[in-house]
């Protein structure tokens, strides 16, 4: 069996298999075939539902200096802000009114938010919105911090591994950061019972077919419940200002591959994809994605959470973003739902006609 056949049948794949799958990327027939299989797989577990997550970018202070990221500490032009607990809760209030039942707190690695402050914020949100899921995305912390946050009520954690190749990791990050440490965080989070999200940018400088094959092999090993995959987009105030953006087509191809590799995965059609292509997120849904993450951050802070240039939705109100997304999802033939949208861990898949089985 070749790599593509093994992927479709749910076999364990080697790095060579992934290399073979990636080599097929420019064969349009393969891309169409994998997207069709990916959409079938996602329908098996989630039907036509698309889950929405309200993204609250609560701080753009960061102690790290990742070469690709616009809010790196070395960017002296970034206008920094932090949200208070009250501001965060008011984003949640607006989000709840708009139908969001998952809130994602994302930020730079900001030491101002000590364990005590984070615990207080997490407990505040969970006390007011017990029916909502809370996702954190605040980078690397100790096992003990992750344990405290989990105990305080956090349900999920997003921490992209960025690249699973040591040499490539070095090309993207300064020396004080390490892939080993990042992977350890992901394993810690899993052990603590979080629904965990890993992932990578597509087309980051230095990325090759080989490093992408390593990324896919790592995802297969980790078995995350969520995977964030979006194209790299340069930011003008970073060392990568003049690098090329990642490819939309390769991103879509990888979304299909990841859907087939981890059929129940919660897979966002990312804002970065929508930034590079006006209908990028719709294309993401057609490639196997089933999540979108509209922005709930206060309008006055939006433009300052600039990870990359020309980010979508920076000038809009939360309600506008949400309505726009709902319309787009419906036009793409899917249904935006307002449930928590947890990882599918039940036995019973949504019924699909026999001829749509995974192996036909
Ligand atoms: N500090 C948190 C959140 C980081 S921002 C953490 O370490 O996880 C969330 C994601 O945005 C990053 O993981 C990275 O993959 C992505 N990102 C950062 N800069 C980007 C860029 N220039 N283009 C595309 N994606 C970028």
mmCIF file of C-alpha atoms and ligand atoms in Angstrom:
data_model
loop_
_atom_site.group_PDB
_atom_site.id
_atom_site.type_symbol
_atom_site.label_atom_id
_atom_site.label_comp_id
_atom_site.label_asym_id
_atom_site.label_seq_id
_atom_site.Cartn_x
_atom_site.Cartn_y
_atom_site.Cartn_z
ATOM 1 C CA UNK A 1 0.000 0.000 0.000
ATOM 2 C CA UNK A 2 1.235 3.506 -0.664
ATOM 3 C CA UNK A 3 1.145 6.404 1.809
ATOM 4 C CA UNK A 4 -2.145 7.830 0.560
ATOM 5 C CA UNK A 5 -3.883 4.451 0.807
ATOM 6 C CA UNK A 6 -2.541 3.896 4.309
ATOM 7 C CA UNK A 7 -3.777 7.353 5.335
ATOM 8 C CA UNK A 8 -7.270 6.664 3.999
ATOM 9 C CA UNK A 9 -7.409 3.319 5.771
ATOM 10 C CA UNK A 10 -6.239 4.717 9.108
ATOM 11 C CA UNK A 11 -2.951 2.830 9.282
ATOM 12 C CA UNK A 12 0.064 3.944 11.241
ATOM 13 C CA UNK A 13 2.296 6.016 8.943
ATOM 14 C CA UNK A 14 6.053 6.393 8.876
ATOM 15 C CA UNK A 15 7.908 9.601 8.077
ATOM 16 C CA UNK A 16 8.572 8.153 4.602
ATOM 17 C CA UNK A 17 4.844 7.640 4.122
ATOM 18 C CA UNK A 18 4.288 11.293 5.012
ATOM 19 C CA UNK A 19 7.037 12.310 2.568
ATOM 20 C CA UNK A 20 5.240 10.377 -0.125
ATOM 21 C CA UNK A 21 1.910 12.004 0.744
ATOM 22 C CA UNK A 22 3.500 15.455 0.643
ATOM 23 C CA UNK A 23 5.076 14.714 -2.743
ATOM 24 C CA UNK A 24 1.577 14.168 -4.141
ATOM 25 C CA UNK A 25 0.525 17.694 -3.197
ATOM 26 C CA UNK A 26 0.873 19.154 -6.685
ATOM 27 C CA UNK A 27 -1.184 16.405 -8.223
ATOM 28 C CA UNK A 28 -4.585 18.139 -8.357
ATOM 29 C CA UNK A 29 -6.410 14.814 -8.499
ATOM 30 C CA UNK A 30 -4.878 13.726 -5.210
ATOM 31 C CA UNK A 31 -5.693 17.043 -3.511
ATOM 32 C CA UNK A 32 -9.331 16.803 -4.643
ATOM 33 C CA UNK A 33 -9.548 13.152 -3.617
ATOM 34 C CA UNK A 34 -8.100 13.808 -0.147
ATOM 35 C CA UNK A 35 -10.377 16.814 0.395
ATOM 36 C CA UNK A 36 -13.407 14.664 -0.485
ATOM 37 C CA UNK A 37 -12.305 11.935 1.923
ATOM 38 C CA UNK A 38 -11.545 14.533 4.598
ATOM 39 C CA UNK A 39 -15.024 16.071 4.314
ATOM 40 C CA UNK A 40 -16.573 12.593 4.582
ATOM 41 C CA UNK A 41 -14.509 11.866 7.693
ATOM 42 C CA UNK A 42 -15.498 15.101 9.381
ATOM 43 C CA UNK A 43 -19.174 14.456 8.565
ATOM 44 C CA UNK A 44 -18.951 11.048 10.224
ATOM 45 C CA UNK A 45 -18.274 12.614 13.605
ATOM 46 C CA UNK A 46 -19.550 16.181 13.403
ATOM 47 C CA UNK A 47 -22.096 16.224 10.565
ATOM 48 C CA UNK A 48 -22.197 19.653 8.922
ATOM 49 C CA UNK A 49 -21.635 21.521 12.197
ATOM 50 C CA UNK A 50 -19.056 24.245 12.456
ATOM 51 C CA UNK A 51 -18.067 25.247 15.987
ATOM 52 C CA UNK A 52 -17.229 28.836 16.863
ATOM 53 C CA UNK A 53 -14.709 29.936 19.476
ATOM 54 C CA UNK A 54 -14.588 33.482 20.794
ATOM 55 C CA UNK A 55 -10.979 34.613 20.744
ATOM 56 C CA UNK A 56 -9.977 37.088 23.450
ATOM 57 C CA UNK A 57 -6.451 38.406 22.882
ATOM 58 C CA UNK A 58 -5.868 39.533 26.441
ATOM 59 C CA UNK A 59 -2.228 40.692 26.331
ATOM 60 C CA UNK A 60 0.314 41.451 23.645
ATOM 61 C CA UNK A 61 3.220 41.728 26.079
ATOM 62 C CA UNK A 62 5.612 38.844 25.513
ATOM 63 C CA UNK A 63 8.936 37.853 27.039
ATOM 64 C CA UNK A 64 9.843 35.731 24.029
ATOM 65 C CA UNK A 65 11.455 36.878 20.830
ATOM 66 C CA UNK A 66 10.276 34.399 18.165
ATOM 67 C CA UNK A 67 11.574 35.599 14.794
ATOM 68 C CA UNK A 68 8.230 35.290 13.002
ATOM 69 C CA UNK A 69 5.944 36.981 15.494
ATOM 70 C CA UNK A 70 4.859 40.621 15.486
ATOM 71 C CA UNK A 71 4.432 40.802 19.279
ATOM 72 C CA UNK A 72 7.968 39.517 20.018
ATOM 73 C CA UNK A 73 9.629 41.446 22.848
ATOM 74 C CA UNK A 74 12.223 42.825 20.431
ATOM 75 C CA UNK A 75 9.574 44.718 18.462
ATOM 76 C CA UNK A 76 9.817 48.183 19.990
ATOM 77 C CA UNK A 77 7.124 49.517 17.647
ATOM 78 C CA UNK A 78 4.402 47.302 19.064
ATOM 79 C CA UNK A 79 1.881 49.264 21.125
ATOM 80 C CA UNK A 80 1.437 47.077 24.191
ATOM 81 C CA UNK A 81 -1.773 46.485 26.123
ATOM 82 C CA UNK A 82 -3.181 44.233 28.815
ATOM 83 C CA UNK A 83 -6.836 43.555 29.558
ATOM 84 C CA UNK A 84 -8.097 43.682 33.138
ATOM 85 C CA UNK A 85 -10.202 40.897 34.559
ATOM 86 C CA UNK A 86 -13.245 43.165 34.160
ATOM 87 C CA UNK A 87 -12.450 43.816 30.502
ATOM 88 C CA UNK A 88 -12.016 40.090 29.863
ATOM 89 C CA UNK A 89 -15.331 39.353 31.582
ATOM 90 C CA UNK A 90 -17.052 41.987 29.511
ATOM 91 C CA UNK A 91 -15.705 40.350 26.314
ATOM 92 C CA UNK A 92 -17.198 37.080 27.591
ATOM 93 C CA UNK A 93 -20.507 38.783 28.325
ATOM 94 C CA UNK A 94 -20.719 40.150 24.785
ATOM 95 C CA UNK A 95 -19.577 36.766 23.432
ATOM 96 C CA UNK A 96 -22.187 34.878 25.425
ATOM 97 C CA UNK A 97 -24.886 37.190 24.109
ATOM 98 C CA UNK A 98 -23.684 36.459 20.567
ATOM 99 C CA UNK A 99 -23.931 32.691 21.135
ATOM 100 C CA UNK A 100 -20.342 31.756 21.922
ATOM 101 C CA UNK A 101 -19.982 28.820 24.329
ATOM 102 C CA UNK A 102 -16.200 28.570 24.118
ATOM 103 C CA UNK A 103 -13.862 31.383 25.070
ATOM 104 C CA UNK A 104 -10.205 31.291 24.114
ATOM 105 C CA UNK A 105 -7.839 33.410 26.183
ATOM 106 C CA UNK A 106 -4.771 33.963 24.038
ATOM 107 C CA UNK A 107 -1.751 36.119 24.686
ATOM 108 C CA UNK A 108 1.974 36.548 24.641
ATOM 109 C CA UNK A 109 3.999 35.047 27.473
ATOM 110 C CA UNK A 110 3.358 37.862 29.911
ATOM 111 C CA UNK A 111 4.744 37.448 33.464
ATOM 112 C CA UNK A 112 2.253 40.058 34.708
ATOM 113 C CA UNK A 113 -0.343 37.272 34.596
ATOM 114 C CA UNK A 114 1.003 35.282 37.522
ATOM 115 C CA UNK A 115 -0.570 31.968 38.464
ATOM 116 C CA UNK A 116 -2.672 33.795 41.059
ATOM 117 C CA UNK A 117 -3.969 36.362 38.574
ATOM 118 C CA UNK A 118 -4.710 33.682 35.962
ATOM 119 C CA UNK A 119 -6.499 31.498 38.489
ATOM 120 C CA UNK A 120 -8.652 34.426 39.523
ATOM 121 C CA UNK A 121 -9.561 35.179 35.894
ATOM 122 C CA UNK A 122 -10.283 31.508 35.088
ATOM 123 C CA UNK A 123 -12.469 31.086 38.186
ATOM 124 C CA UNK A 124 -14.256 34.355 37.397
ATOM 125 C CA UNK A 125 -15.140 33.206 33.887
ATOM 126 C CA UNK A 126 -16.157 29.687 34.903
ATOM 127 C CA UNK A 127 -18.323 30.971 37.800
ATOM 128 C CA UNK A 128 -20.238 33.295 35.489
ATOM 129 C CA UNK A 129 -20.391 30.976 32.481
ATOM 130 C CA UNK A 130 -20.442 27.411 33.835
ATOM 131 C CA UNK A 131 -21.927 26.133 30.579
ATOM 132 C CA UNK A 132 -18.991 27.413 28.527
ATOM 133 C CA UNK A 133 -15.669 25.794 27.739
ATOM 134 C CA UNK A 134 -12.539 27.779 28.467
ATOM 135 C CA UNK A 135 -9.456 27.398 26.308
ATOM 136 C CA UNK A 136 -6.094 28.861 27.267
ATOM 137 C CA UNK A 137 -3.292 29.768 24.873
ATOM 138 C CA UNK A 138 -0.596 31.503 26.903
ATOM 139 C CA UNK A 139 2.484 29.603 25.916
ATOM 140 C CA UNK A 140 4.864 27.585 28.027
ATOM 141 C CA UNK A 141 4.315 27.296 31.778
ATOM 142 C CA UNK A 142 5.338 24.829 34.458
ATOM 143 C CA UNK A 143 3.459 21.596 35.117
ATOM 144 C CA UNK A 144 2.341 23.115 38.407
ATOM 145 C CA UNK A 145 0.873 26.212 36.714
ATOM 146 C CA UNK A 146 -0.961 24.089 34.174
ATOM 147 C CA UNK A 147 -2.280 21.969 37.062
ATOM 148 C CA UNK A 148 -3.567 25.033 38.915
ATOM 149 C CA UNK A 149 -5.288 26.388 35.787
ATOM 150 C CA UNK A 150 -6.903 23.036 35.122
ATOM 151 C CA UNK A 151 -8.140 22.849 38.703
ATOM 152 C CA UNK A 152 -9.517 26.361 38.387
ATOM 153 C CA UNK A 153 -11.648 25.120 35.482
ATOM 154 C CA UNK A 154 -9.712 25.519 32.217
ATOM 155 C CA UNK A 155 -10.823 22.827 29.746
ATOM 156 C CA UNK A 156 -8.515 23.117 26.752
ATOM 157 C CA UNK A 157 -5.068 24.431 25.845
ATOM 158 C CA UNK A 158 -3.640 25.524 22.503
ATOM 159 C CA UNK A 159 0.126 25.377 22.145
ATOM 160 C CA UNK A 160 1.345 24.954 18.595
ATOM 161 C CA UNK A 161 4.579 23.000 18.491
ATOM 162 C CA UNK A 162 5.530 25.260 15.486
ATOM 163 C CA UNK A 163 7.909 22.663 13.982
ATOM 164 C CA UNK A 164 8.913 19.173 15.075
ATOM 165 C CA UNK A 165 12.447 19.467 13.685
ATOM 166 C CA UNK A 166 15.149 20.657 16.096
ATOM 167 C CA UNK A 167 17.225 22.467 13.473
ATOM 168 C CA UNK A 168 14.157 24.198 12.066
ATOM 169 C CA UNK A 169 13.016 25.133 15.566
ATOM 170 C CA UNK A 170 16.409 26.874 15.995
ATOM 171 C CA UNK A 171 15.834 28.848 12.796
ATOM 172 C CA UNK A 172 12.535 30.180 14.123
ATOM 173 C CA UNK A 173 13.388 30.861 17.759
ATOM 174 C CA UNK A 174 16.205 32.354 19.824
ATOM 175 C CA UNK A 175 18.516 30.061 21.747
ATOM 176 C CA UNK A 176 16.734 30.256 25.091
ATOM 177 C CA UNK A 177 13.750 28.368 23.642
ATOM 178 C CA UNK A 178 13.699 24.668 22.826
ATOM 179 C CA UNK A 179 11.570 22.154 21.014
ATOM 180 C CA UNK A 180 12.106 19.644 23.812
ATOM 181 C CA UNK A 181 10.588 22.024 26.342
ATOM 182 C CA UNK A 182 7.646 22.824 24.064
ATOM 183 C CA UNK A 183 6.882 19.151 23.472
ATOM 184 C CA UNK A 184 7.138 18.485 27.225
ATOM 185 C CA UNK A 185 4.493 21.161 27.821
ATOM 186 C CA UNK A 186 2.173 19.398 25.365
ATOM 187 C CA UNK A 187 2.642 16.054 27.119
ATOM 188 C CA UNK A 188 2.104 17.712 30.527
ATOM 189 C CA UNK A 189 -1.122 19.297 29.310
ATOM 190 C CA UNK A 190 -2.376 15.956 28.004
ATOM 191 C CA UNK A 191 -1.569 14.233 31.263
ATOM 192 C CA UNK A 192 -3.512 16.891 33.167
ATOM 193 C CA UNK A 193 -6.626 16.085 31.153
ATOM 194 C CA UNK A 194 -6.803 19.148 28.940
ATOM 195 C CA UNK A 195 -8.098 18.830 25.398
ATOM 196 C CA UNK A 196 -4.847 19.804 23.728
ATOM 197 C CA UNK A 197 -4.087 21.604 20.486
ATOM 198 C CA UNK A 198 -0.743 21.471 18.676
ATOM 199 C CA UNK A 199 0.095 22.665 15.176
ATOM 200 C CA UNK A 200 2.372 24.602 12.907
ATOM 201 C CA UNK A 201 2.586 27.440 10.446
ATOM 202 C CA UNK A 202 2.807 26.483 6.792
ATOM 203 C CA UNK A 203 5.665 27.990 4.829
ATOM 204 C CA UNK A 204 7.646 29.322 7.780
ATOM 205 C CA UNK A 205 11.211 30.163 6.712
ATOM 206 C CA UNK A 206 13.346 27.019 6.575
ATOM 207 C CA UNK A 207 10.384 24.633 6.361
ATOM 208 C CA UNK A 208 10.863 21.708 3.978
ATOM 209 C CA UNK A 209 8.910 18.656 2.938
ATOM 210 C CA UNK A 210 11.010 16.743 5.467
ATOM 211 C CA UNK A 211 10.184 19.059 8.404
ATOM 212 C CA UNK A 212 6.490 18.889 7.455
ATOM 213 C CA UNK A 213 6.693 15.087 7.407
ATOM 214 C CA UNK A 214 8.167 15.316 10.910
ATOM 215 C CA UNK A 215 5.290 17.593 11.955
ATOM 216 C CA UNK A 216 2.750 15.050 10.737
ATOM 217 C CA UNK A 217 4.597 12.197 12.453
ATOM 218 C CA UNK A 218 4.639 14.207 15.680
ATOM 219 C CA UNK A 219 0.896 14.909 15.438
ATOM 220 C CA UNK A 220 0.292 11.200 14.901
ATOM 221 C CA UNK A 221 2.317 10.424 18.019
ATOM 222 C CA UNK A 222 0.794 13.144 20.231
ATOM 223 C CA UNK A 223 -2.822 12.495 19.150
ATOM 224 C CA UNK A 224 -4.008 16.016 19.997
ATOM 225 C CA UNK A 225 -7.725 16.833 20.139
ATOM 226 C CA UNK A 226 -7.151 20.065 18.173
ATOM 227 C CA UNK A 227 -4.665 21.089 15.482
ATOM 228 C CA UNK A 228 -3.994 24.684 14.426
ATOM 229 C CA UNK A 229 -2.556 25.017 10.933
ATOM 230 C CA UNK A 230 -2.259 28.354 9.173
ATOM 231 C CA UNK A 231 0.040 29.925 6.605
ATOM 232 C CA UNK A 232 3.035 31.931 7.805
ATOM 233 C CA UNK A 233 2.537 35.633 7.007
ATOM 234 C CA UNK A 234 5.433 38.068 7.412
ATOM 235 C CA UNK A 235 5.214 40.949 9.875
ATOM 236 C CA UNK A 236 7.098 44.111 8.846
ATOM 237 C CA UNK A 237 8.800 44.634 12.236
ATOM 238 C CA UNK A 238 10.351 41.162 12.544
ATOM 239 C CA UNK A 239 13.531 39.541 11.216
ATOM 240 C CA UNK A 240 11.291 37.661 8.750
ATOM 241 C CA UNK A 241 9.781 40.857 7.300
ATOM 242 C CA UNK A 242 10.977 40.060 3.777
ATOM 243 C CA UNK A 243 10.273 36.341 3.743
ATOM 244 C CA UNK A 244 7.552 34.906 1.548
ATOM 245 C CA UNK A 245 4.137 34.043 2.954
ATOM 246 C CA UNK A 246 3.118 30.388 3.091
ATOM 247 C CA UNK A 247 0.978 28.759 0.418
ATOM 248 C CA UNK A 248 -2.798 28.619 0.748
ATOM 249 C CA UNK A 249 -2.968 25.422 -1.336
ATOM 250 C CA UNK A 250 -0.405 23.617 0.795
ATOM 251 C CA UNK A 251 -2.273 24.697 3.934
ATOM 252 C CA UNK A 252 -5.518 23.268 2.515
ATOM 253 C CA UNK A 253 -3.780 20.046 1.533
ATOM 254 C CA UNK A 254 -2.394 19.681 5.060
ATOM 255 C CA UNK A 255 -5.819 20.329 6.587
ATOM 256 C CA UNK A 256 -7.169 17.378 4.587
ATOM 257 C CA UNK A 257 -4.232 15.168 5.564
ATOM 258 C CA UNK A 258 -4.630 16.033 9.257
ATOM 259 C CA UNK A 259 -8.394 15.413 9.136
ATOM 260 C CA UNK A 260 -7.709 11.922 7.762
ATOM 261 C CA UNK A 261 -4.851 11.272 10.174
ATOM 262 C CA UNK A 262 -6.932 12.327 13.212
ATOM 263 C CA UNK A 263 -10.540 11.952 11.998
ATOM 264 C CA UNK A 264 -12.188 13.405 15.120
ATOM 265 C CA UNK A 265 -9.852 16.363 15.455
ATOM 266 C CA UNK A 266 -11.240 19.870 16.011
ATOM 267 C CA UNK A 267 -9.617 21.714 13.157
ATOM 268 C CA UNK A 268 -9.931 25.470 12.664
ATOM 269 C CA UNK A 269 -10.051 27.282 9.356
ATOM 270 C CA UNK A 270 -7.680 29.953 10.642
ATOM 271 C CA UNK A 271 -7.728 33.727 10.463
ATOM 272 C CA UNK A 272 -4.323 33.588 8.731
ATOM 273 C CA UNK A 273 -5.883 31.489 5.959
ATOM 274 C CA UNK A 274 -8.661 34.069 5.622
ATOM 275 C CA UNK A 275 -6.076 36.847 5.562
ATOM 276 C CA UNK A 276 -4.188 35.426 2.565
ATOM 277 C CA UNK A 277 -7.288 34.497 0.579
ATOM 278 C CA UNK A 278 -10.668 36.287 0.798
ATOM 279 C CA UNK A 279 -12.424 32.912 0.829
ATOM 280 C CA UNK A 280 -9.624 31.053 2.588
ATOM 281 C CA UNK A 281 -11.730 29.980 5.541
ATOM 282 C CA UNK A 282 -14.491 28.644 3.281
ATOM 283 C CA UNK A 283 -11.834 26.696 1.396
ATOM 284 C CA UNK A 284 -10.590 25.430 4.778
ATOM 285 C CA UNK A 285 -14.067 24.056 5.586
ATOM 286 C CA UNK A 286 -14.148 22.337 2.194
ATOM 287 C CA UNK A 287 -10.772 20.752 2.992
ATOM 288 C CA UNK A 288 -11.922 19.227 6.288
ATOM 289 C CA UNK A 289 -11.842 22.016 8.901
ATOM 290 C CA UNK A 290 -14.787 22.322 11.329
ATOM 291 C CA UNK A 291 -13.967 25.254 13.625
ATOM 292 C CA UNK A 292 -13.693 29.037 13.219
ATOM 293 C CA UNK A 293 -12.418 31.472 15.805
ATOM 294 C CA UNK A 294 -13.889 34.964 15.405
ATOM 295 C CA UNK A 295 -12.350 37.776 17.399
ATOM 296 C CA UNK A 296 -13.991 38.926 20.654
ATOM 297 C CA UNK A 297 -11.202 41.259 21.765
ATOM 298 C CA UNK A 298 -12.199 44.861 22.511
ATOM 299 C CA UNK A 299 -12.220 46.804 19.222
ATOM 300 C CA UNK A 300 -9.765 49.373 20.627
ATOM 301 C CA UNK A 301 -7.036 46.744 21.172
ATOM 302 C CA UNK A 302 -7.521 44.621 18.059
ATOM 303 C CA UNK A 303 -5.030 46.237 15.758
ATOM 304 C CA UNK A 304 -2.320 45.933 18.394
ATOM 305 C CA UNK A 305 -2.509 42.144 18.559
ATOM 306 C CA UNK A 306 -0.676 42.008 15.256
ATOM 307 C CA UNK A 307 1.086 38.658 14.947
ATOM 308 C CA UNK A 308 1.441 39.307 11.190
ATOM 309 C CA UNK A 309 0.514 42.013 8.673
ATOM 310 C CA UNK A 310 -3.019 42.698 7.341
ATOM 311 C CA UNK A 311 -4.749 40.472 9.900
ATOM 312 C CA UNK A 312 -8.494 40.140 9.283
ATOM 313 C CA UNK A 313 -11.223 41.740 11.352
ATOM 314 C CA UNK A 314 -9.048 44.266 13.183
ATOM 315 C CA UNK A 315 -11.447 47.143 12.573
ATOM 316 C CA UNK A 316 -14.693 45.356 13.311
ATOM 317 C CA UNK A 317 -16.974 44.908 16.270
ATOM 318 C CA UNK A 318 -17.395 41.388 17.645
ATOM 319 C CA UNK A 319 -20.992 41.204 16.459
ATOM 320 C CA UNK A 320 -19.963 42.110 12.897
ATOM 321 C CA UNK A 321 -17.292 39.398 12.833
ATOM 322 C CA UNK A 322 -19.692 36.840 14.160
ATOM 323 C CA UNK A 323 -22.488 37.660 11.717
ATOM 324 C CA UNK A 324 -20.052 37.715 8.817
ATOM 325 C CA UNK A 325 -18.758 34.272 9.799
ATOM 326 C CA UNK A 326 -22.268 32.856 10.174
ATOM 327 C CA UNK A 327 -23.201 34.032 6.691
ATOM 328 C CA UNK A 328 -20.031 32.630 5.178
ATOM 329 C CA UNK A 329 -20.461 29.255 6.868
ATOM 330 C CA UNK A 330 -24.073 28.974 5.652
ATOM 331 C CA UNK A 331 -23.073 29.907 2.099
ATOM 332 C CA UNK A 332 -20.389 27.224 2.205
ATOM 333 C CA UNK A 333 -23.130 24.662 2.963
ATOM 334 C CA UNK A 334 -22.409 24.190 6.662
ATOM 335 C CA UNK A 335 -24.214 25.143 9.845
ATOM 336 C CA UNK A 336 -22.723 27.359 12.509
ATOM 337 C CA UNK A 337 -23.695 26.018 15.928
ATOM 338 C CA UNK A 338 -23.484 27.589 19.363
ATOM 339 C CA UNK A 339 -22.680 24.493 21.404
ATOM 340 C CA UNK A 340 -19.425 24.008 23.353
ATOM 341 C CA UNK A 341 -18.122 21.730 20.639
ATOM 342 C CA UNK A 342 -16.022 19.317 22.652
ATOM 343 C CA UNK A 343 -13.861 16.617 21.140
ATOM 344 C CA UNK A 344 -15.982 13.697 19.974
ATOM 345 C CA UNK A 345 -15.180 10.839 22.314
ATOM 346 C CA UNK A 346 -18.420 8.850 22.077
ATOM 347 C CA UNK A 347 -18.955 5.551 20.340
ATOM 348 C CA UNK A 348 -21.794 6.554 18.075
ATOM 349 C CA UNK A 349 -20.842 8.492 14.987
ATOM 350 C CA UNK A 350 -23.386 10.609 13.166
ATOM 351 C CA UNK A 351 -25.021 8.208 10.713
ATOM 352 C CA UNK A 352 -23.717 8.444 7.178
ATOM 353 C CA UNK A 353 -25.037 6.577 4.157
ATOM 354 C CA UNK A 354 -23.145 3.340 3.609
ATOM 355 C CA UNK A 355 -21.699 4.475 0.303
ATOM 356 C CA UNK A 356 -19.973 7.326 2.112
ATOM 357 C CA UNK A 357 -17.874 5.054 4.302
ATOM 358 C CA UNK A 358 -14.248 6.030 4.771
ATOM 359 C CA UNK A 359 -12.878 3.260 2.657
ATOM 360 C CA UNK A 360 -14.995 3.490 -0.467
HETATM 361 N N1 LIG B 1 2.137 32.865 23.188
HETATM 362 C C1 LIG B 1 1.224 31.830 22.784
HETATM 363 C C2 LIG B 1 0.326 32.282 21.647
HETATM 364 C C3 LIG B 1 1.107 32.561 20.396
HETATM 365 S S1 LIG B 1 0.240 33.345 19.093
HETATM 366 C C4 LIG B 1 2.010 30.584 22.448
HETATM 367 O O1 LIG B 1 3.222 30.600 22.560
HETATM 368 O O2 LIG B 1 1.401 29.588 22.103
HETATM 369 C C5 LIG B 1 -0.541 31.971 18.334
HETATM 370 C C6 LIG B 1 0.105 31.406 17.084
HETATM 371 O O3 LIG B 1 0.182 32.382 16.059
HETATM 372 C C7 LIG B 1 1.529 30.926 17.226
HETATM 373 O O4 LIG B 1 1.580 29.682 17.827
HETATM 374 C C8 LIG B 1 2.031 30.937 15.783
HETATM 375 O O5 LIG B 1 1.942 29.637 15.193
HETATM 376 C C9 LIG B 1 1.069 31.905 15.082
HETATM 377 N N2 LIG B 1 1.835 33.018 14.481
HETATM 378 C C10 LIG B 1 2.700 33.849 15.086
HETATM 379 N N3 LIG B 1 3.282 34.669 14.185
HETATM 380 C C11 LIG B 1 2.761 34.352 12.979
HETATM 381 C C12 LIG B 1 2.973 34.823 11.646
HETATM 382 N N4 LIG B 1 3.844 35.782 11.385
HETATM 383 N N5 LIG B 1 2.254 34.266 10.648
HETATM 384 C C13 LIG B 1 1.357 33.301 10.908
HETATM 385 N N6 LIG B 1 1.132 32.792 12.128
HETATM 386 C C14 LIG B 1 1.821 33.315 13.168
#
